[in-house]
């Protein structure tokens, strides 16, 4: 474990990553500014608190209802998409999902792939997987494109390049795209547009994510502002959508509250520029659109979260990112310190299911439990309660049944368990308690001045010379 | 190989569904208590305010709107193109509005080259992407609450018409504007009739991916002009 922790950027090295991020003044300025901006934008979309609360309750019910009949809805989605001419694939692991995509790529002898934004493809590390097999994946979302040019991962699930300022992007474009240095954002975006444009129609396959998959109609709904999502799903002859199994909703009308919650919570927009609803490939008489549409449904730990009634709520998530925008920890350390695809509060509760609690052991504790995340969550995920639950799973004996989370007991220590048992006895037996307090106050000079990590940034607590009980008794006398 | 893959896939499907089903044992599905009021009550407008709301929302995201009429709109479109020094327009000549516009251009000898999207995209990608500066499409209606246009691309008016040309002119009949998405979806009976692609378009393409600075014309149209036909 010590060797793994030496590799920066992985979740097991969280503490070290966080320390490094905290020392990066530029990074902290960039995040502070961005989070303040996004919080203001969101607030401006919800002037009426009652409307917000009613809508959040609605959103929660829609998601909970979908999860309460998830297997049935997935089967209906599969059947309706298949009827519409979409090929549906299922994958338990990211390896399986990548193999499915690779097989489609091989069937078409495809060499070039253009991608719209997809966090599930990040989970799969699809670019890397296909890159190793000689297939070029180009990101077309401006933020993703920037992050790919820097050979980095997204720092935020909605705004991937949020850790950078215009000057840093200007330098990147100047160095990598050999254009004149300019910090003018309009110009920078036009450079991105011109660079990517030809790639949309040279690509053999377009890859996208999915915001909502609608069982009733067999429809994949995608939101975006740039138009790259529409281009990626319309121009190439083949479209592959990848998504998690939890993204399904029952009926078409269910997307109305979720759509409103998503765009208003995420970027503070009444609606995104484009809402793209795809229900099938190009028909015989149509002149554009992909001739083949595939959907890959990925598990990757979601069934584990689903198995427990409390942890299941993790899967309510509609990936708006509001929890990270409002998180005091995320704001200070940024997205990369987590070393996970999903950073921030939602990342802390979903990633243990994907990677195991052992490699994500520090994530559930990287929270002050302030509760801002659950207060803004549009589908009312009780994030602090789920963090507390994961902390508990991390210290339960590894062999204790039932087993809820892979990596259970990663922080289990016999010594700590004994200490707590002793603490309980001490506090439930008056005789023991009095004896211990008497001894403690009289022997307080022997207290160590350093107590593990607690005293790294604090002075050690010191017992008083006499207990409160003694003082009270003396003060009150024989009253 | 492919047989093996499909067997694998089948197993993955059954395994995933099996796990989900066993996790739900002893539970019952949550009832659908869909509350229409939450989605409609805050988003209702008096008839005279409906179009104003739509325009205000569209303009807040750099969409341009113009009130005009069934007889006048071709003139307004031509003016908008002239203002931008655009000499070419992609239209759908087999639609009613496409035909009306083409007739107007021909009758008045307007110096405008009209193009039709009359072959598969593969046959003219280069021209569509690099030599088609503007397009004209109809819409299926609008949503006042969010300032959205509804487009259901058809063989006559394919998907990329509203996306690739840098300047998109959209026709919107005032009578087809609804207060909110729920009302429109319900009235138009979407759930029973989804086309291969249905779209809501709310302004020109944009991004704030660089330092949260809003820039228009990311990958789609740089400008969107909505001609609102008051008498239609």
PDB file of N, CA and C in Angstrom, chain A residues 289-350:
ATOM      1  N   UNK A 289     -28.089  11.348 -39.821  1.00  0.00           N
ATOM      2  CA  UNK A 289     -28.232  10.539 -38.619  1.00  0.00           C
ATOM      3  C   UNK A 289     -27.455   9.254 -38.811  1.00  0.00           C
ATOM      4  N   UNK A 290     -27.032   8.633 -37.718  1.00  0.00           N
ATOM      5  CA  UNK A 290     -26.234   7.404 -37.820  1.00  0.00           C
ATOM      6  C   UNK A 290     -27.065   6.247 -38.370  1.00  0.00           C
ATOM      7  N   UNK A 291     -26.409   5.364 -39.113  1.00  0.00           N
ATOM      8  CA  UNK A 291     -27.124   4.200 -39.650  1.00  0.00           C
ATOM      9  C   UNK A 291     -27.234   3.102 -38.605  1.00  0.00           C
ATOM     10  N   UNK A 292     -26.368   3.229 -37.593  1.00  0.00           N
ATOM     11  CA  UNK A 292     -26.396   2.238 -36.517  1.00  0.00           C
ATOM     12  C   UNK A 292     -26.297   2.970 -35.193  1.00  0.00           C
ATOM     13  N   UNK A 293     -27.142   2.609 -34.255  1.00  0.00           N
ATOM     14  CA  UNK A 293     -27.040   3.174 -32.906  1.00  0.00           C
ATOM     15  C   UNK A 293     -26.911   2.028 -31.911  1.00  0.00           C
ATOM     16  N   UNK A 294     -25.931   2.139 -31.035  1.00  0.00           N
ATOM     17  CA  UNK A 294     -25.717   1.132 -29.993  1.00  0.00           C
ATOM     18  C   UNK A 294     -25.844   1.783 -28.626  1.00  0.00           C
ATOM     19  N   UNK A 295     -26.349   1.030 -27.688  1.00  0.00           N
ATOM     20  CA  UNK A 295     -26.329   1.488 -26.296  1.00  0.00           C
ATOM     21  C   UNK A 295     -25.615   0.429 -25.458  1.00  0.00           C
ATOM     22  N   UNK A 296     -24.606   0.862 -24.705  1.00  0.00           N
ATOM     23  CA  UNK A 296     -23.925  -0.041 -23.783  1.00  0.00           C
ATOM     24  C   UNK A 296     -24.364   0.312 -22.365  1.00  0.00           C
ATOM     25  N   UNK A 297     -24.995  -0.636 -21.704  1.00  0.00           N
ATOM     26  CA  UNK A 297     -25.448  -0.440 -20.322  1.00  0.00           C
ATOM     27  C   UNK A 297     -24.402  -1.033 -19.377  1.00  0.00           C
ATOM     28  N   UNK A 298     -23.850  -0.194 -18.522  1.00  0.00           N
ATOM     29  CA  UNK A 298     -22.733  -0.628 -17.677  1.00  0.00           C
ATOM     30  C   UNK A 298     -23.143  -0.737 -16.211  1.00  0.00           C
ATOM     31  N   UNK A 299     -22.723  -1.817 -15.586  1.00  0.00           N
ATOM     32  CA  UNK A 299     -22.949  -2.000 -14.150  1.00  0.00           C
ATOM     33  C   UNK A 299     -21.809  -1.334 -13.353  1.00  0.00           C
ATOM     34  N   UNK A 300     -20.625  -1.937 -13.405  1.00  0.00           N
ATOM     35  CA  UNK A 300     -19.454  -1.403 -12.709  1.00  0.00           C
ATOM     36  C   UNK A 300     -19.747  -0.977 -11.268  1.00  0.00           C
ATOM     37  N   UNK A 301     -20.248  -1.895 -10.488  1.00  0.00           N
ATOM     38  CA  UNK A 301     -20.438  -1.626  -9.060  1.00  0.00           C
ATOM     39  C   UNK A 301     -21.794  -1.072  -8.686  1.00  0.00           C
ATOM     40  N   UNK A 302     -22.598  -0.718  -9.677  1.00  0.00           N
ATOM     41  CA  UNK A 302     -23.900  -0.123  -9.358  1.00  0.00           C
ATOM     42  C   UNK A 302     -24.837  -1.127  -8.696  1.00  0.00           C
ATOM     43  N   UNK A 303     -24.744  -2.399  -9.126  1.00  0.00           N
ATOM     44  CA  UNK A 303     -25.621  -3.396  -8.492  1.00  0.00           C
ATOM     45  C   UNK A 303     -25.267  -3.575  -7.019  1.00  0.00           C
ATOM     46  N   UNK A 304     -24.002  -3.313  -6.671  1.00  0.00           N
ATOM     47  CA  UNK A 304     -23.614  -3.405  -5.263  1.00  0.00           C
ATOM     48  C   UNK A 304     -24.297  -2.296  -4.448  1.00  0.00           C
ATOM     49  N   UNK A 305     -24.259  -1.078  -4.969  1.00  0.00           N
ATOM     50  CA  UNK A 305     -24.932   0.022  -4.278  1.00  0.00           C
ATOM     51  C   UNK A 305     -26.431  -0.253  -4.202  1.00  0.00           C
ATOM     52  N   UNK A 306     -26.960  -0.846  -5.276  1.00  0.00           N
ATOM     53  CA  UNK A 306     -28.392  -1.108  -5.374  1.00  0.00           C
ATOM     54  C   UNK A 306     -28.860  -2.128  -4.335  1.00  0.00           C
ATOM     55  N   UNK A 307     -27.957  -3.030  -3.969  1.00  0.00           N
ATOM     56  CA  UNK A 307     -28.347  -4.157  -3.111  1.00  0.00           C
ATOM     57  C   UNK A 307     -28.787  -3.721  -1.717  1.00  0.00           C
ATOM     58  N   UNK A 308     -28.375  -2.539  -1.282  1.00  0.00           N
ATOM     59  CA  UNK A 308     -28.707  -2.081   0.064  1.00  0.00           C
ATOM     60  C   UNK A 308     -29.645  -0.886  -0.026  1.00  0.00           C
ATOM     61  N   UNK A 309     -30.763  -0.971   0.702  1.00  0.00           N
ATOM     62  CA  UNK A 309     -31.789   0.064   0.603  1.00  0.00           C
ATOM     63  C   UNK A 309     -31.268   1.475   0.846  1.00  0.00           C
ATOM     64  N   UNK A 310     -30.357   1.621   1.792  1.00  0.00           N
ATOM     65  CA  UNK A 310     -29.826   2.958   2.084  1.00  0.00           C
ATOM     66  C   UNK A 310     -28.826   3.396   1.009  1.00  0.00           C
ATOM     67  N   UNK A 311     -27.883   2.520   0.701  1.00  0.00           N
ATOM     68  CA  UNK A 311     -26.847   2.864  -0.284  1.00  0.00           C
ATOM     69  C   UNK A 311     -27.437   3.050  -1.678  1.00  0.00           C
ATOM     70  N   UNK A 312     -28.594   2.429  -1.921  1.00  0.00           N
ATOM     71  CA  UNK A 312     -29.260   2.530  -3.226  1.00  0.00           C
ATOM     72  C   UNK A 312     -29.506   3.982  -3.617  1.00  0.00           C
ATOM     73  N   UNK A 313     -29.716   4.824  -2.619  1.00  0.00           N
ATOM     74  CA  UNK A 313     -30.013   6.234  -2.915  1.00  0.00           C
ATOM     75  C   UNK A 313     -28.887   6.923  -3.674  1.00  0.00           C
ATOM     76  N   UNK A 314     -27.683   6.362  -3.577  1.00  0.00           N
ATOM     77  CA  UNK A 314     -26.548   6.871  -4.357  1.00  0.00           C
ATOM     78  C   UNK A 314     -26.919   6.943  -5.841  1.00  0.00           C
ATOM     79  N   UNK A 315     -27.746   5.977  -6.270  1.00  0.00           N
ATOM     80  CA  UNK A 315     -28.070   5.854  -7.691  1.00  0.00           C
ATOM     81  C   UNK A 315     -29.179   6.810  -8.132  1.00  0.00           C
ATOM     82  N   UNK A 316     -29.691   7.606  -7.210  1.00  0.00           N
ATOM     83  CA  UNK A 316     -30.629   8.675  -7.609  1.00  0.00           C
ATOM     84  C   UNK A 316     -29.932   9.711  -8.481  1.00  0.00           C
ATOM     85  N   UNK A 317     -28.616   9.778  -8.353  1.00  0.00           N
ATOM     86  CA  UNK A 317     -27.824  10.895  -8.904  1.00  0.00           C
ATOM     87  C   UNK A 317     -28.099  11.135 -10.386  1.00  0.00           C
ATOM     88  N   UNK A 318     -28.289  12.417 -10.744  1.00  0.00           N
ATOM     89  CA  UNK A 318     -28.462  12.789 -12.151  1.00  0.00           C
ATOM     90  C   UNK A 318     -27.242  13.553 -12.659  1.00  0.00           C
ATOM     91  N   UNK A 319     -26.145  13.506 -11.899  1.00  0.00           N
ATOM     92  CA  UNK A 319     -24.849  14.043 -12.344  1.00  0.00           C
ATOM     93  C   UNK A 319     -24.884  15.535 -12.696  1.00  0.00           C
ATOM     94  N   UNK A 320     -25.443  16.329 -11.772  1.00  0.00           N
ATOM     95  CA  UNK A 320     -25.480  17.774 -12.040  1.00  0.00           C
ATOM     96  C   UNK A 320     -24.235  18.477 -11.532  1.00  0.00           C
ATOM     97  N   UNK A 321     -23.572  17.874 -10.540  1.00  0.00           N
ATOM     98  CA  UNK A 321     -22.343  18.479 -10.017  1.00  0.00           C
ATOM     99  C   UNK A 321     -22.575  19.548  -8.953  1.00  0.00           C
ATOM    100  N   UNK A 322     -23.831  19.816  -8.585  1.00  0.00           N
ATOM    101  CA  UNK A 322     -24.088  20.864  -7.589  1.00  0.00           C
ATOM    102  C   UNK A 322     -23.418  20.531  -6.253  1.00  0.00           C
ATOM    103  N   UNK A 323     -23.343  19.244  -5.920  1.00  0.00           N
ATOM    104  CA  UNK A 323     -22.732  18.874  -4.630  1.00  0.00           C
ATOM    105  C   UNK A 323     -21.273  19.287  -4.583  1.00  0.00           C
ATOM    106  N   UNK A 324     -20.565  19.121  -5.702  1.00  0.00           N
ATOM    107  CA  UNK A 324     -19.163  19.545  -5.675  1.00  0.00           C
ATOM    108  C   UNK A 324     -19.038  21.062  -5.668  1.00  0.00           C
ATOM    109  N   UNK A 325     -19.928  21.726  -6.409  1.00  0.00           N
ATOM    110  CA  UNK A 325     -19.858  23.192  -6.444  1.00  0.00           C
ATOM    111  C   UNK A 325     -20.042  23.810  -5.065  1.00  0.00           C
ATOM    112  N   UNK A 326     -20.775  23.124  -4.202  1.00  0.00           N
ATOM    113  CA  UNK A 326     -21.065  23.677  -2.879  1.00  0.00           C
ATOM    114  C   UNK A 326     -20.227  23.042  -1.779  1.00  0.00           C
ATOM    115  N   UNK A 327     -19.271  22.196  -2.142  1.00  0.00           N
ATOM    116  CA  UNK A 327     -18.509  21.461  -1.125  1.00  0.00           C
ATOM    117  C   UNK A 327     -17.260  22.237  -0.703  1.00  0.00           C
ATOM    118  N   UNK A 328     -17.126  22.509   0.606  1.00  0.00           N
ATOM    119  CA  UNK A 328     -15.947  23.254   1.055  1.00  0.00           C
ATOM    120  C   UNK A 328     -14.643  22.476   0.842  1.00  0.00           C
ATOM    121  N   UNK A 329     -14.728  21.162   0.823  1.00  0.00           N
ATOM    122  CA  UNK A 329     -13.513  20.365   0.598  1.00  0.00           C
ATOM    123  C   UNK A 329     -13.132  20.412  -0.886  1.00  0.00           C
ATOM    124  N   UNK A 330     -14.100  20.124  -1.745  1.00  0.00           N
ATOM    125  CA  UNK A 330     -13.832  20.146  -3.192  1.00  0.00           C
ATOM    126  C   UNK A 330     -13.304  21.520  -3.623  1.00  0.00           C
ATOM    127  N   UNK A 331     -13.934  22.582  -3.113  1.00  0.00           N
ATOM    128  CA  UNK A 331     -13.539  23.924  -3.510  1.00  0.00           C
ATOM    129  C   UNK A 331     -12.066  24.182  -3.184  1.00  0.00           C
ATOM    130  N   UNK A 332     -11.591  23.587  -2.088  1.00  0.00           N
ATOM    131  CA  UNK A 332     -10.216  23.855  -1.671  1.00  0.00           C
ATOM    132  C   UNK A 332      -9.183  22.934  -2.299  1.00  0.00           C
ATOM    133  N   UNK A 333      -9.565  21.716  -2.624  1.00  0.00           N
ATOM    134  CA  UNK A 333      -8.554  20.796  -3.162  1.00  0.00           C
ATOM    135  C   UNK A 333      -8.742  20.505  -4.647  1.00  0.00           C
ATOM    136  N   UNK A 334      -9.892  20.894  -5.215  1.00  0.00           N
ATOM    137  CA  UNK A 334     -10.114  20.675  -6.635  1.00  0.00           C
ATOM    138  C   UNK A 334     -10.459  19.237  -6.949  1.00  0.00           C
ATOM    139  N   UNK A 335     -10.695  18.963  -8.218  1.00  0.00           N
ATOM    140  CA  UNK A 335     -11.200  17.660  -8.622  1.00  0.00           C
ATOM    141  C   UNK A 335     -10.150  16.563  -8.731  1.00  0.00           C
ATOM    142  N   UNK A 336      -8.918  16.928  -9.053  1.00  0.00           N
ATOM    143  CA  UNK A 336      -7.917  15.894  -9.328  1.00  0.00           C
ATOM    144  C   UNK A 336      -7.420  15.187  -8.076  1.00  0.00           C
ATOM    145  N   UNK A 337      -7.485  15.900  -6.927  1.00  0.00           N
ATOM    146  CA  UNK A 337      -6.934  15.325  -5.696  1.00  0.00           C
ATOM    147  C   UNK A 337      -7.627  14.019  -5.319  1.00  0.00           C
ATOM    148  N   UNK A 338      -8.890  13.873  -5.700  1.00  0.00           N
ATOM    149  CA  UNK A 338      -9.622  12.667  -5.336  1.00  0.00           C
ATOM    150  C   UNK A 338      -9.062  11.443  -6.072  1.00  0.00           C
ATOM    151  N   UNK A 339      -8.473  11.690  -7.238  1.00  0.00           N
ATOM    152  CA  UNK A 339      -7.908  10.589  -8.006  1.00  0.00           C
ATOM    153  C   UNK A 339      -8.964   9.663  -8.579  1.00  0.00           C
ATOM    154  N   UNK A 340     -10.207  10.159  -8.686  1.00  0.00           N
ATOM    155  CA  UNK A 340     -11.308   9.323  -9.156  1.00  0.00           C
ATOM    156  C   UNK A 340     -12.025  10.030 -10.301  1.00  0.00           C
ATOM    157  N   UNK A 341     -12.779   9.273 -11.087  1.00  0.00           N
ATOM    158  CA  UNK A 341     -13.505   9.871 -12.207  1.00  0.00           C
ATOM    159  C   UNK A 341     -14.544  10.870 -11.698  1.00  0.00           C
ATOM    160  N   UNK A 342     -15.251  10.467 -10.628  1.00  0.00           N
ATOM    161  CA  UNK A 342     -16.251  11.352 -10.034  1.00  0.00           C
ATOM    162  C   UNK A 342     -15.656  11.944  -8.759  1.00  0.00           C
ATOM    163  N   UNK A 343     -15.354  13.234  -8.745  1.00  0.00           N
ATOM    164  CA  UNK A 343     -14.790  13.831  -7.538  1.00  0.00           C
ATOM    165  C   UNK A 343     -15.905  14.369  -6.636  1.00  0.00           C
ATOM    166  N   UNK A 344     -15.494  14.993  -5.548  1.00  0.00           N
ATOM    167  CA  UNK A 344     -16.461  15.685  -4.693  1.00  0.00           C
ATOM    168  C   UNK A 344     -17.376  14.726  -3.967  1.00  0.00           C
ATOM    169  N   UNK A 345     -18.439  15.258  -3.338  1.00  0.00           N
ATOM    170  CA  UNK A 345     -19.335  14.439  -2.514  1.00  0.00           C
ATOM    171  C   UNK A 345     -19.908  13.216  -3.241  1.00  0.00           C
ATOM    172  N   UNK A 346     -20.412  13.398  -4.456  1.00  0.00           N
ATOM    173  CA  UNK A 346     -20.983  12.236  -5.146  1.00  0.00           C
ATOM    174  C   UNK A 346     -19.904  11.204  -5.431  1.00  0.00           C
ATOM    175  N   UNK A 347     -18.705  11.681  -5.756  1.00  0.00           N
ATOM    176  CA  UNK A 347     -17.595  10.758  -6.007  1.00  0.00           C
ATOM    177  C   UNK A 347     -17.261   9.934  -4.779  1.00  0.00           C
ATOM    178  N   UNK A 348     -17.373  10.580  -3.617  1.00  0.00           N
ATOM    179  CA  UNK A 348     -17.028   9.886  -2.382  1.00  0.00           C
ATOM    180  C   UNK A 348     -18.015   8.778  -2.048  1.00  0.00           C
ATOM    181  N   UNK A 349     -19.260   8.909  -2.515  1.00  0.00           N
ATOM    182  CA  UNK A 349     -20.226   7.846  -2.198  1.00  0.00           C
ATOM    183  C   UNK A 349     -20.416   6.840  -3.336  1.00  0.00           C
ATOM    184  N   UNK A 350     -20.056   7.216  -4.564  1.00  0.00           N
ATOM    185  CA  UNK A 350     -20.234   6.251  -5.665  1.00  0.00           C
ATOM    186  C   UNK A 350     -18.958   5.454  -5.925  1.00  0.00           C
TER     187      UNK A 350
END
